[in-house]
Amino acid sequence: MADWKGQSKGSVLGYKIFIFFIKYLGLRSAYGLLYFVAFYFIFSSYATSKNIYNYYHNRLEFSKVSSLTGIFSSYVQLGRTLIDRVAVTVGLRKKFTFEFDGIQHIRKLLEEGKGGIIFTAHIGNFNISRSFFTEVSNEPIHINMVVTDTEHEQIKNYLSSVTGETHLKLIVVKEDMSHVFKINDAIQNNELLVFAADRSGEGKHLKADFLGKETEFFQGPFKLAAQKKLPILFAYIMREKNFHYHLYARRFKPSNQSTQEILMGYTAYLEKMVRKYPAQWFNFYDFWKEN
């Protein structure tokens, strides 16, 4: 797993089982089942587990024991975010509480009416953002999330049938570059673009220090923000104890509008989030190419 392959694990049957538990046996029962699934993945996905271990031990400097337990914690936290994603859309939203830290920056961005870019990451649970954006405005909000994740179409279709439509539209990055036209349309219409920008792989990259070692990030989102001079927000939705979610939103105004400056601002704030919520960063490939 030297590089991220752009594909998520899982099956429709697996999702169906968890959704059955959520609907008929309750959230806590679904979380209980999750412990068995997480334990299974520790051994069935050895390469992934090794990458998680290296993240804890080499980058966060956890002890060997803490790094081993961190593997289990990461799988559990990922499962919880997937469960919560479904739960908030099938009538269980009131089970959760939400904290809005910096939501005024989102409101201001919307009031300006110029569109903009929200930089997030594969951390926390941005997929439940509908629960936050309904608190921002009574008017429809047009948000386009640009994704490179080629999650199986069957899983996407099944989740859509369960959770319903959302304001969060997906623009999938494709080899034929058709996504570029959709991104330009969104910019022309002054809509918001969301990039989970903490990935690398084939294509053009920028380099930056992250968690104590230089690594690569896809160039595209940062270059787009610099060239178009779009307003920028860094935003993360993090899971905390007792069914509580915390939105962090921060405005970023680069001084010279350079691509590298935007990347440096992004990595600095993301590192704070990763260190505060280490088990909720879900990049399970060899991010620093250490293997």
Coordinates of C-alpha atoms in Angstrom, one line a residue:
M1 CA 0.0 0.0 0.0
A2 CA 2.7 2.5 -0.9
D3 CA 0.1 4.6 -2.6
W4 CA -3.6 5.2 -2.0
K5 CA -5.6 3.3 -4.6
G6 CA -8.8 5.5 -4.4
Q7 CA -11.1 2.7 -3.2
S8 CA -12.9 2.0 0.0
K9 CA -13.5 -1.3 1.6
G10 CA -16.8 -2.8 2.5
S11 CA -19.9 -4.5 1.0
V12 CA -23.5 -3.8 0.6
L13 CA -24.3 -6.7 3.0
G14 CA -22.1 -5.2 5.7
Y15 CA -23.9 -1.9 5.4
K16 CA -27.3 -3.6 5.5
I17 CA -26.4 -5.4 8.7
F18 CA -25.3 -2.3 10.5
I19 CA -28.4 -0.3 9.3
F20 CA -30.6 -3.2 10.6
F21 CA -29.0 -2.8 14.0
I22 CA -29.4 1.0 13.9
K23 CA -33.0 0.9 13.0
Y24 CA -34.3 -2.0 15.1
L25 CA -31.8 -2.6 17.9
G26 CA -30.5 0.9 18.5
L27 CA -27.2 2.8 18.2
R28 CA -25.5 1.2 21.1
S29 CA -26.1 -2.3 19.7
A30 CA -24.6 -1.2 16.4
Y31 CA -21.5 0.2 18.2
G32 CA -21.3 -3.1 20.1
L33 CA -21.2 -5.1 16.8
L34 CA -18.5 -2.7 15.6
Y35 CA -16.0 -3.9 18.2
F36 CA -16.0 -7.4 16.6
V37 CA -15.7 -6.0 13.1
A38 CA -12.8 -3.7 14.1
F39 CA -11.0 -6.7 15.7
Y40 CA -11.5 -8.7 12.5
F41 CA -10.0 -5.9 10.4
I42 CA -6.8 -5.8 12.5
F43 CA -5.8 -9.2 11.2
S44 CA -7.6 -9.4 7.9
S45 CA -6.1 -6.1 6.7
Y46 CA -2.5 -6.6 7.8
A47 CA -1.0 -4.0 5.4
T48 CA -3.6 -1.3 6.5
S49 CA -3.0 -2.1 10.1
K50 CA 0.7 -1.8 9.6
N51 CA 0.3 1.6 8.1
I52 CA -1.9 2.7 11.1
Y53 CA 0.8 1.4 13.5
N54 CA 3.5 3.4 11.7
Y55 CA 1.3 6.5 11.8
Y56 CA 1.0 6.3 15.6
H57 CA 4.5 5.1 16.4
N58 CA 6.7 7.0 13.8
R59 CA 4.7 10.2 13.3
L60 CA 2.9 10.7 16.6
E61 CA 5.6 9.0 18.6
F62 CA 3.3 6.8 20.6
S63 CA 4.8 3.8 22.4
K64 CA 4.6 0.4 20.8
V65 CA 1.8 -0.7 23.0
S66 CA -0.2 2.5 22.5
S67 CA 0.4 2.2 18.7
L68 CA -1.0 -1.3 18.7
T69 CA -4.1 -0.3 20.7
G70 CA -4.4 2.7 18.3
I71 CA -5.0 0.4 15.4
F72 CA -8.1 -0.9 17.1
S73 CA -9.2 2.6 18.1
S74 CA -8.9 3.9 14.5
Y75 CA -11.0 1.1 13.1
V76 CA -13.6 1.7 15.8
Q77 CA -13.8 5.4 15.2
L78 CA -14.1 4.9 11.5
G79 CA -17.0 2.5 12.0
R80 CA -18.7 5.0 14.4
T81 CA -18.6 7.8 11.8
L82 CA -20.2 5.5 9.2
I83 CA -22.9 4.4 11.7
D84 CA -23.6 8.1 12.8
R85 CA -23.7 9.1 9.1
V86 CA -26.7 6.8 8.6
A87 CA -28.2 7.4 12.1
V88 CA -28.7 11.2 11.7
T89 CA -30.6 10.6 8.4
V90 CA -33.0 7.9 9.6
G91 CA -34.7 9.8 12.4
L92 CA -32.0 9.6 15.1
R93 CA -30.6 13.1 14.8
K94 CA -31.9 14.1 18.2
K95 CA -29.6 11.5 19.7
F96 CA -26.7 13.8 18.9
T97 CA -25.6 17.2 20.1
F98 CA -23.7 19.7 18.0
E99 CA -21.3 22.4 18.8
F100 CA -20.7 25.3 16.3
D101 CA -17.1 26.6 16.6
G102 CA -16.5 29.3 14.0
I103 CA -19.9 28.9 12.2
Q104 CA -19.9 32.7 11.8
H105 CA -17.2 32.3 9.2
I106 CA -19.4 30.0 7.1
R107 CA -22.3 32.5 7.4
K108 CA -20.0 35.3 6.3
L109 CA -18.8 33.3 3.3
L110 CA -22.5 32.7 2.3
E111 CA -23.4 36.4 2.8
E112 CA -20.5 37.4 0.5
G113 CA -22.1 35.3 -2.3
K114 CA -18.8 34.8 -4.0
G115 CA -18.6 31.0 -3.5
G116 CA -15.4 29.7 -2.0
I117 CA -13.4 26.6 -1.1
I118 CA -13.8 24.7 2.1
F119 CA -10.7 22.6 2.8
T120 CA -11.4 19.6 5.0
A121 CA -9.7 16.2 5.3
H122 CA -10.3 12.5 5.8
I123 CA -10.8 13.2 9.5
G124 CA -13.8 13.2 11.7
N125 CA -17.2 13.0 9.9
F126 CA -17.8 15.7 7.3
N127 CA -20.4 13.5 5.8
I128 CA -22.9 14.6 8.5
S129 CA -22.4 18.2 7.5
R130 CA -26.1 18.5 6.5
S131 CA -26.9 18.6 10.3
F132 CA -24.6 21.7 10.6
F133 CA -25.5 23.6 7.4
T134 CA -29.3 23.5 8.2
E135 CA -28.4 25.7 11.2
V136 CA -26.6 28.2 9.0
S137 CA -29.2 29.3 6.6
N138 CA -32.9 28.8 5.8
E139 CA -32.1 29.2 2.2
P140 CA -30.8 26.3 0.1
I141 CA -27.0 26.0 0.2
H142 CA -25.2 24.7 -2.9
I143 CA -22.2 22.7 -1.9
N144 CA -20.1 20.5 -4.2
M145 CA -17.7 18.0 -2.7
V146 CA -14.9 17.0 -5.0
V147 CA -14.0 13.4 -4.4
T148 CA -11.5 10.9 -5.8
D149 CA -12.9 8.0 -3.8
T150 CA -14.2 5.3 -6.1
E151 CA -16.4 3.7 -3.5
H152 CA -18.4 0.8 -5.0
E153 CA -21.4 2.2 -6.9
Q154 CA -23.7 -0.4 -5.2
I155 CA -22.8 0.9 -1.8
K156 CA -23.4 4.5 -2.9
N157 CA -26.8 3.6 -4.3
Y158 CA -27.8 1.6 -1.3
L159 CA -26.8 4.4 1.1
S160 CA -28.7 6.9 -1.0
S161 CA -31.8 4.8 -0.8
V162 CA -31.5 4.8 3.0
T163 CA -30.3 8.3 3.8
G164 CA -32.1 10.2 1.0
E165 CA -30.8 13.1 -1.1
T166 CA -28.5 15.7 0.4
H167 CA -27.5 19.2 -0.4
L168 CA -23.9 17.9 -0.6
K169 CA -23.4 17.1 -4.3
L170 CA -20.5 15.0 -5.4
I171 CA -18.1 15.9 -8.2
V172 CA -16.1 12.7 -8.9
V173 CA -12.6 13.2 -10.3
K174 CA -12.3 11.2 -13.5
E175 CA -9.6 10.4 -16.0
D176 CA -11.5 12.1 -18.9
M177 CA -11.2 15.4 -16.9
S178 CA -15.0 15.9 -17.1
H179 CA -14.9 17.0 -13.4
V180 CA -13.0 20.2 -14.4
F181 CA -16.1 21.5 -16.2
K182 CA -18.3 20.8 -13.2
I183 CA -15.9 22.6 -10.9
N184 CA -15.8 25.6 -13.3
D185 CA -19.6 25.6 -13.4
A186 CA -19.7 25.7 -9.6
I187 CA -17.3 28.6 -9.5
Q188 CA -19.2 30.5 -12.1
N189 CA -22.4 30.0 -10.1
N190 CA -20.7 31.2 -6.9
E191 CA -21.2 27.8 -5.2
L192 CA -19.1 26.3 -2.4
L193 CA -16.5 23.6 -3.3
V194 CA -15.3 21.2 -0.7
F195 CA -12.0 19.3 -1.0
A196 CA -10.7 16.6 1.4
A197 CA -7.2 17.6 0.4
D198 CA -5.1 15.2 2.5
R199 CA -4.4 12.6 -0.3
S200 CA -1.6 11.8 -2.7
G201 CA -1.2 9.4 -5.5
E202 CA -0.6 9.6 -9.3
G203 CA -0.5 13.1 -10.6
K204 CA 1.1 16.5 -9.8
H205 CA 2.0 17.1 -6.2
L206 CA 3.2 19.7 -3.7
K207 CA 5.4 18.8 -0.8
A208 CA 5.1 20.0 2.8
D209 CA 6.2 18.9 6.2
F210 CA 3.4 17.1 8.0
L211 CA 3.7 15.4 11.4
G212 CA 7.5 15.8 11.3
K213 CA 8.2 14.5 7.9
E214 CA 7.9 15.8 4.3
T215 CA 5.2 14.2 2.3
E216 CA 3.1 14.9 -0.8
F217 CA -0.3 16.4 -1.4
F218 CA -2.4 16.6 -4.6
Q219 CA -1.6 20.0 -6.1
G220 CA -5.1 20.6 -7.7
P221 CA -7.2 22.0 -4.8
F222 CA -4.4 24.4 -3.7
K223 CA -3.6 25.6 -7.2
L224 CA -7.3 26.2 -7.9
A225 CA -7.7 28.3 -4.7
A226 CA -4.6 30.3 -5.6
Q227 CA -5.4 30.9 -9.2
K228 CA -9.1 31.8 -8.7
K229 CA -8.4 33.8 -5.5
L230 CA -11.4 32.2 -3.9
P231 CA -12.3 32.7 -0.2
I232 CA -10.9 29.9 1.9
L233 CA -12.2 28.0 4.9
F234 CA -10.6 25.2 6.8
A235 CA -13.4 23.1 8.3
Y236 CA -13.6 19.8 10.3
I237 CA -16.5 18.0 12.0
M238 CA -15.1 15.9 14.9
R239 CA -16.7 13.2 17.0
E240 CA -16.5 13.6 20.7
K241 CA -17.9 11.7 23.7
N242 CA -21.6 11.1 24.5
F243 CA -22.9 11.4 20.9
H244 CA -21.5 14.9 20.5
Y245 CA -20.0 16.5 17.4
H246 CA -17.8 19.6 17.2
L247 CA -17.6 21.8 14.1
Y248 CA -14.4 23.7 13.7
A249 CA -14.4 26.4 10.9
R250 CA -11.6 28.9 10.4
R251 CA -11.1 31.5 7.7
F252 CA -7.7 31.6 6.0
K253 CA -6.5 34.7 4.1
P254 CA -3.2 34.1 2.4
S255 CA -0.9 37.1 2.2
N256 CA 0.5 36.5 -1.3
Q257 CA -2.1 34.0 -2.6
S258 CA 0.5 31.4 -3.5
T259 CA -0.2 27.7 -3.8
Q260 CA 2.5 26.8 -1.3
E261 CA 1.3 29.3 1.3
I262 CA -2.2 27.8 1.1
L263 CA -0.9 24.3 1.5
M264 CA 1.3 25.4 4.5
G265 CA -1.8 27.0 6.2
Y266 CA -3.8 23.8 5.5
T267 CA -1.2 21.4 6.9
A268 CA -0.6 23.5 10.0
Y269 CA -4.3 23.5 11.0
L270 CA -4.8 19.9 10.0
E271 CA -1.9 18.8 12.2
K272 CA -3.6 20.5 15.2
M273 CA -6.7 18.5 14.5
V274 CA -4.8 15.2 14.0
R275 CA -2.9 15.6 17.3
K276 CA -6.1 16.4 19.1
Y277 CA -8.1 13.5 17.6
P278 CA -5.5 11.0 16.5
A279 CA -7.9 8.1 16.1
Q280 CA -10.1 10.1 13.7
W281 CA -7.6 10.6 10.8
F282 CA -8.6 7.9 8.3
N283 CA -5.8 7.8 5.8
F284 CA -4.9 4.2 6.1
Y285 CA -2.3 3.9 3.3
D286 CA 1.4 4.5 3.4
F287 CA 1.1 8.3 3.5
W288 CA 4.8 9.0 4.1
K289 CA 6.0 6.1 1.9
E290 CA 7.9 4.5 4.9
N291 CA 7.3 0.8 3.9

